[in-house]
PDB file of C-alpha atoms in Angstrom:
ATOM      1  CA  MET C  16       0.196   0.175  -0.008  1.00 78.00           C
ATOM      2  CA  ASN C  17       1.561   3.337  -1.129  1.00 79.00           C
ATOM      3  CA  PRO C  18       0.904   6.707   0.784  1.00 74.00           C
ATOM      4  CA  ALA C  19      -1.772   7.815  -1.744  1.00 76.00           C
ATOM      5  CA  HIS C  20      -3.636   4.667  -1.292  1.00 80.00           C
ATOM      6  CA  LEU C  21      -3.374   4.859   2.567  1.00 83.00           C
ATOM      7  CA  HIS C  22      -4.601   8.370   2.435  1.00 84.00           C
ATOM      8  CA  LEU C  23      -7.825   7.483   0.236  1.00 82.00           C
ATOM      9  CA  VAL C  24      -8.609   4.711   2.680  1.00 86.00           C
ATOM     10  CA  ILE C  25      -8.351   6.552   5.999  1.00 87.00           C
ATOM     11  CA  ASN C  26      -9.511  10.149   4.852  1.00 88.00           C
ATOM     12  CA  HIS C  27     -13.262   9.262   5.200  1.00 90.00           C
ATOM     13  CA  VAL C  28     -12.832   8.528   8.870  1.00 93.00           C
ATOM     14  CA  PRO C  29     -12.866  12.212   9.981  1.00 93.00           C
ATOM     15  CA  VAL C  30     -16.035  12.907   8.364  1.00 93.00           C
ATOM     16  CA  ILE C  31     -17.709   9.897   9.090  1.00 95.00           C
ATOM     17  CA  GLY C  32     -16.534   9.861  12.688  1.00 95.00           C
ATOM     18  CA  THR C  33     -17.736  13.462  13.438  1.00 95.00           C
ATOM     19  CA  MET C  34     -21.137  12.258  12.026  1.00 96.00           C
ATOM     20  CA  ILE C  35     -21.246   9.358  14.207  1.00 97.00           C
ATOM     21  CA  THR C  36     -20.055  11.579  17.042  1.00 97.00           C
ATOM     22  CA  LEU C  37     -22.687  14.136  16.473  1.00 97.00           C
ATOM     23  CA  PHE C  38     -25.516  11.410  16.390  1.00 97.00           C
ATOM     24  CA  ILE C  39     -24.415   9.754  19.598  1.00 97.00           C
ATOM     25  CA  LEU C  40     -23.934  13.325  21.174  1.00 96.00           C
ATOM     26  CA  ALA C  41     -27.619  14.228  20.136  1.00 96.00           C
ATOM     27  CA  ILE C  42     -28.954  11.029  21.821  1.00 96.00           C
ATOM     28  CA  GLY C  43     -27.174  11.597  24.952  1.00 93.00           C
ATOM     29  CA  ILE C  44     -28.352  15.403  25.137  1.00 92.00           C
ATOM     30  CA  ILE C  45     -32.060  14.181  24.328  1.00 94.00           C
ATOM     31  CA  LYS C  46     -31.903  11.372  26.871  1.00 93.00           C
ATOM     32  CA  LYS C  47     -29.880  13.639  29.258  1.00 89.00           C
ATOM     33  CA  SER C  48     -27.529  10.681  29.652  1.00 89.00           C
ATOM     34  CA  ASP C  49     -24.013  11.610  30.774  1.00 86.00           C
ATOM     35  CA  ASP C  50     -22.944   7.925  29.907  1.00 89.00           C
ATOM     36  CA  VAL C  51     -24.197   8.355  26.459  1.00 92.00           C
ATOM     37  CA  LYS C  52     -22.269  11.885  26.219  1.00 91.00           C
ATOM     38  CA  LYS C  53     -19.153  10.350  27.471  1.00 91.00           C
ATOM     39  CA  VAL C  54     -18.999   7.730  24.596  1.00 94.00           C
ATOM     40  CA  ALA C  55     -19.593  10.705  22.173  1.00 95.00           C
ATOM     41  CA  MET C  56     -16.524  12.265  23.474  1.00 94.00           C
ATOM     42  CA  LEU C  57     -14.729   9.045  23.613  1.00 96.00           C
ATOM     43  CA  VAL C  58     -15.609   8.508  19.861  1.00 97.00           C
ATOM     44  CA  LEU C  59     -14.565  12.154  19.116  1.00 97.00           C
ATOM     45  CA  ILE C  60     -10.950  11.701  20.855  1.00 96.00           C
ATOM     46  CA  LEU C  61     -10.562   8.534  18.864  1.00 96.00           C
ATOM     47  CA  THR C  62     -11.576  10.438  15.478  1.00 96.00           C
ATOM     48  CA  SER C  63      -9.387  13.407  16.153  1.00 96.00           C
ATOM     49  CA  VAL C  64      -6.332  10.847  16.731  1.00 95.00           C
ATOM     50  CA  ILE C  65      -6.906   9.263  13.522  1.00 94.00           C
ATOM     51  CA  THR C  66      -7.018  12.738  11.869  1.00 94.00           C
ATOM     52  CA  ILE C  67      -3.456  12.930  12.579  1.00 93.00           C
ATOM     53  CA  PRO C  68      -2.361  10.205   9.939  1.00 90.00           C
ATOM     54  CA  VAL C  69      -5.072  11.320   7.383  1.00 91.00           C
ATOM     55  CA  TYR C  70      -3.432  14.811   7.357  1.00 90.00           C
ATOM     56  CA  VAL C  71       0.234  13.501   7.535  1.00 88.00           C
ATOM     57  CA  SER C  72      -0.365  10.977   4.730  1.00 85.00           C
ATOM     58  CA  GLY C  73      -1.737  13.647   2.457  1.00 86.00           C
ATOM     59  CA  GLY C  74       1.426  15.253   1.928  1.00 82.00           C
ATOM     60  CA  ASN C  75       3.210  11.945   0.885  1.00 80.00           C
ATOM     61  CA  ALA C  76       0.063  11.264  -1.559  1.00 80.00           C
ATOM     62  CA  GLU C  77       0.472  14.810  -2.804  1.00 79.00           C
ATOM     63  CA  GLU C  78       4.116  14.150  -3.911  1.00 78.00           C
ATOM     64  CA  MET C  79       3.032  10.831  -5.532  1.00 77.00           C
ATOM     65  CA  VAL C  80       0.299  12.373  -7.444  1.00 73.00           C
ATOM     66  CA  GLU C  81       1.700  15.604  -8.505  1.00 72.00           C
ATOM     67  CA  GLY C  82       2.871  15.639 -12.033  1.00 69.00           C
ATOM     68  CA  ALA C  83       1.904  11.977 -12.422  1.00 68.00           C
ATOM     69  CA  TYR C  84      -1.612  12.240 -13.822  1.00 66.00           C
ATOM     70  CA  GLU C  85      -2.549  14.553 -16.773  1.00 68.00           C
ATOM     71  CA  ASP C  86      -6.109  15.294 -15.416  1.00 68.00           C
ATOM     72  CA  VAL C  87      -4.466  16.355 -12.065  1.00 72.00           C
ATOM     73  CA  ASP C  88      -4.337  20.358 -11.688  1.00 73.00           C
ATOM     74  CA  GLU C  89      -2.131  21.300  -8.914  1.00 78.00           C
ATOM     75  CA  SER C  90      -4.311  24.160  -8.003  1.00 78.00           C
ATOM     76  CA  PHE C  91      -7.082  21.597  -6.786  1.00 78.00           C
ATOM     77  CA  ILE C  92      -4.234  19.924  -4.652  1.00 82.00           C
ATOM     78  CA  ASP C  93      -3.281  23.348  -3.331  1.00 83.00           C
ATOM     79  CA  SER C  94      -6.879  24.301  -2.248  1.00 83.00           C
ATOM     80  CA  HIS C  95      -7.570  20.788  -0.681  1.00 86.00           C
ATOM     81  CA  GLU C  96      -3.995  21.061   1.118  1.00 88.00           C
ATOM     82  CA  ASP C  97      -4.814  24.541   2.555  1.00 89.00           C
ATOM     83  CA  PHE C  98      -8.343  23.899   3.691  1.00 89.00           C
ATOM     84  CA  ALA C  99      -7.106  20.529   5.226  1.00 91.00           C
ATOM     85  CA  LEU C 100      -4.879  22.301   7.472  1.00 93.00           C
ATOM     86  CA  TYR C 101      -7.565  24.494   9.065  1.00 94.00           C
ATOM     87  CA  SER C 102      -9.957  21.170   9.225  1.00 94.00           C
ATOM     88  CA  PHE C 103      -6.839  19.230  11.118  1.00 94.00           C
ATOM     89  CA  ILE C 104      -6.533  22.037  13.504  1.00 95.00           C
ATOM     90  CA  ALA C 105     -10.200  22.534  14.268  1.00 96.00           C
ATOM     91  CA  MET C 106     -10.653  18.790  14.771  1.00 96.00           C
ATOM     92  CA  ASP C 107      -7.595  18.454  16.986  1.00 95.00           C
ATOM     93  CA  ILE C 108      -8.834  21.474  18.935  1.00 96.00           C
ATOM     94  CA  VAL C 109     -12.181  19.703  19.488  1.00 97.00           C
ATOM     95  CA  GLY C 110     -10.594  16.673  20.419  1.00 96.00           C
ATOM     96  CA  ALA C 111      -8.468  18.340  22.930  1.00 95.00           C
ATOM     97  CA  ILE C 112     -11.517  19.745  24.512  1.00 94.00           C
ATOM     98  CA  ALA C 113     -13.083  16.270  24.690  1.00 93.00           C
ATOM     99  CA  ILE C 114     -10.018  14.858  26.357  1.00 92.00           C
ATOM    100  CA  LEU C 115     -10.053  17.653  28.698  1.00 89.00           C
ATOM    101  CA  SER C 116     -13.820  17.015  29.468  1.00 86.00           C
ATOM    102  CA  MET C 117     -12.985  13.548  30.385  1.00 84.00           C
ATOM    103  CA  PHE C 118     -10.756  14.658  33.264  1.00 81.00           C
ATOM    104  CA  LEU C 119     -12.726  17.469  34.335  1.00 80.00           C
ATOM    105  CA  TYR C 120     -16.250  15.585  34.443  1.00 76.00           C
ATOM    106  CA  LYS C 121     -15.144  12.315  36.105  1.00 72.00           C
ATOM    107  CA  LYS C 122     -17.920  11.744  38.402  1.00 66.00           C
ATOM    108  CA  PRO C 123     -21.238  10.683  36.903  1.00 56.00           C
ATOM    109  CA  LYS C 124     -24.083  13.443  35.999  1.00 57.00           C
ATOM    110  CA  GLU C 125     -21.280  15.979  35.704  1.00 67.00           C
ATOM    111  CA  LEU C 126     -21.233  15.986  31.900  1.00 70.00           C
ATOM    112  CA  THR C 127     -23.614  19.146  31.502  1.00 79.00           C
ATOM    113  CA  ASN C 128     -25.882  19.537  28.727  1.00 81.00           C
ATOM    114  CA  SER C 129     -24.769  23.189  28.085  1.00 85.00           C
ATOM    115  CA  PHE C 130     -21.029  21.888  27.559  1.00 87.00           C
ATOM    116  CA  ALA C 131     -22.684  19.264  25.247  1.00 90.00           C
ATOM    117  CA  MET C 132     -24.753  21.547  23.268  1.00 92.00           C
ATOM    118  CA  ILE C 133     -21.335  23.714  22.806  1.00 93.00           C
ATOM    119  CA  MET C 134     -19.659  20.542  21.395  1.00 94.00           C
ATOM    120  CA  PHE C 135     -22.394  19.668  19.109  1.00 95.00           C
ATOM    121  CA  VAL C 136     -22.223  23.109  17.785  1.00 96.00           C
ATOM    122  CA  LEU C 137     -18.296  22.945  17.445  1.00 96.00           C
ATOM    123  CA  LEU C 138     -18.858  19.350  15.811  1.00 96.00           C
ATOM    124  CA  LEU C 139     -21.080  20.615  13.210  1.00 96.00           C
ATOM    125  CA  ILE C 140     -18.813  23.232  12.296  1.00 96.00           C
ATOM    126  CA  VAL C 141     -15.837  20.711  12.095  1.00 96.00           C
ATOM    127  CA  ASN C 142     -17.914  18.344  10.204  1.00 94.00           C
ATOM    128  CA  GLY C 143     -18.676  20.875   7.658  1.00 92.00           C
ATOM    129  CA  MET C 144     -14.849  21.725   7.432  1.00 92.00           C
ATOM    130  CA  MET C 145     -14.351  17.983   7.018  1.00 93.00           C
ATOM    131  CA  GLY C 146     -16.865  17.510   4.539  1.00 89.00           C
ATOM    132  CA  TYR C 147     -15.609  20.566   2.239  1.00 87.00           C
ATOM    133  CA  THR C 148     -12.094  19.288   2.783  1.00 88.00           C
ATOM    134  CA  SER C 149     -13.003  16.060   1.141  1.00 87.00           C
ATOM    135  CA  HIS C 150     -14.827  17.695  -1.578  1.00 82.00           C
ATOM    136  CA  LEU C 151     -11.801  19.609  -2.371  1.00 83.00           C
ATOM    137  CA  GLY C 152      -9.909  16.553  -2.367  1.00 84.00           C
ATOM    138  CA  GLY C 153     -12.276  14.623  -4.724  1.00 80.00           C
ATOM    139  CA  LYS C 154     -11.658  17.206  -7.338  1.00 77.00           C
ATOM    140  CA  ILE C 155      -8.099  16.491  -7.292  1.00 77.00           C
ATOM    141  CA  HIS C 156      -8.711  13.254  -9.470  1.00 71.00           C
ATOM    142  CA  HIS C 157     -12.383  13.355 -10.088  1.00 64.00           C
ATOM    143  CA  PRO C 158     -12.990  15.632 -13.008  1.00 61.00           C
ATOM    144  CA  GLU C 159     -16.823  15.249 -12.641  1.00 59.00           C
ATOM    145  CA  MET C 160     -16.852  17.022  -9.256  1.00 55.00           C
ATOM    146  CA  ARG C 161     -15.116  19.858 -10.637  1.00 57.00           C
ATOM    147  CA  ASP C 162     -16.977  23.244 -11.142  1.00 59.00           C
ATOM    148  CA  VAL C 163     -19.485  22.709 -14.010  1.00 40.00           C
ATOM    149  CA  VAL C 164     -19.221  25.091 -17.023  1.00 38.00           C
ATOM    150  CA  LEU C 165     -22.913  26.003 -17.903  1.00 34.00           C
ATOM    151  CA  PRO C 166     -23.787  25.953 -21.778  1.00 47.00           C
ATOM    152  CA  TRP C 167     -24.561  29.688 -21.830  1.00 38.00           C
ATOM    153  CA  ASP C 168     -20.846  30.404 -20.194  1.00 39.00           C
ATOM    154  CA  LYS C 169     -19.148  28.868 -23.558  1.00 46.00           C
ATOM    155  CA  PRO C 170     -18.910  30.834 -26.651  1.00 47.00           C
ATOM    156  CA  ALA C 171     -21.169  29.545 -29.249  1.00 42.00           C
ATOM    157  CA  PRO C 172     -21.091  29.989 -32.962  1.00 45.00           C
ATOM    158  CA  THR C 173     -23.737  32.107 -34.453  1.00 48.00           C
ATOM    159  CA  SER C 174     -24.915  32.504 -37.946  1.00 49.00           C
ATOM    160  CA  ASP C 175     -24.618  36.239 -37.702  1.00 52.00           C
ATOM    161  CA  THR C 176     -21.028  36.188 -36.732  1.00 48.00           C
ATOM    162  CA  GLY C 177     -20.203  33.706 -39.332  1.00 49.00           C
ATOM    163  CA  GLY C 178     -19.074  30.939 -36.616  1.00 47.00           C
ATOM    164  CA  LYS C 179     -17.039  33.240 -34.602  1.00 48.00           C
ATOM    165  CA  GLU C 180     -17.457  33.497 -30.949  1.00 48.00           C
ATOM    166  CA  LYS C 181     -19.876  35.741 -29.247  1.00 48.00           C
ATOM    167  CA  THR C 182     -18.576  39.033 -27.662  1.00 51.00           C
ATOM    168  CA  ALA C 183     -18.935  39.947 -23.946  1.00 50.00           C
ATOM    169  CA  ASN C 184     -21.628  42.250 -24.947  1.00 53.00           C
ATOM    170  CA  GLU C 185     -23.754  39.713 -26.687  1.00 55.00           C
ATOM    171  CA  LYS C 186     -23.273  37.445 -23.714  1.00 52.00           C
ATOM    172  CA  ASP C 187     -24.423  40.172 -21.269  1.00 58.00           C
ATOM    173  CA  GLU C 188     -27.311  40.953 -23.521  1.00 62.00           C
ATOM    174  CA  LYS C 189     -28.231  37.041 -23.651  1.00 56.00           C
ATOM    175  CA  THR C 190     -27.950  36.905 -19.727  1.00 57.00           C
ATOM    176  CA  LYS C 191     -30.138  40.104 -19.232  1.00 59.00           C
ATOM    177  CA  MET C 192     -32.758  38.564 -21.582  1.00 56.00           C
ATOM    178  CA  MET C 193     -32.838  35.117 -19.696  1.00 52.00           C
ATOM    179  CA  THR C 194     -33.041  37.008 -16.515  1.00 53.00           C
ATOM    180  CA  ASN C 195     -36.141  39.100 -17.514  1.00 55.00           C
ATOM    181  CA  LEU C 196     -37.760  36.041 -18.921  1.00 54.00           C
ATOM    182  CA  LEU C 197     -37.195  34.206 -15.516  1.00 52.00           C
ATOM    183  CA  LEU C 198     -38.397  37.348 -13.423  1.00 56.00           C
ATOM    184  CA  SER C 199     -41.399  38.158 -15.538  1.00 51.00           C
TER     185      SER C 199
END
């Protein structure tokens, strides 16, 4: 197994792990069960620990992929790498808070619902960040995930221009006309 393959195998864990944690934590909040909330914190700690090799393996995967494939644009790698750093930091901060909570709330019935709600909101943010990081990573080697170019964005030959591309003014007029049709 090479570094790129390893990264592809384990990179789903942070996204799925935060989703599972959110689900367990929601149950703990609804049922007001400290035991369930603590299980959620343990799952979060495990997920944040696994995020470390996911992030580290990304750099090794980048070295293997850069320049090796024609359809891989370096700008996709760069945007994925940049946002992955923010996601990694956010996940590990939330993981550190979860570790701290295990020491602060040793006694039963001490993991308060207000703390759990704060963690829930933080996890929603981190899950969104992880999901977006995954989306950016998918664009690296999946051209079907890259930004779609709409038909009216492409220059089209017209009979009045002799098959030449439309000018910017003609495109603006067509956009205005389509907007007026939709709004009327």
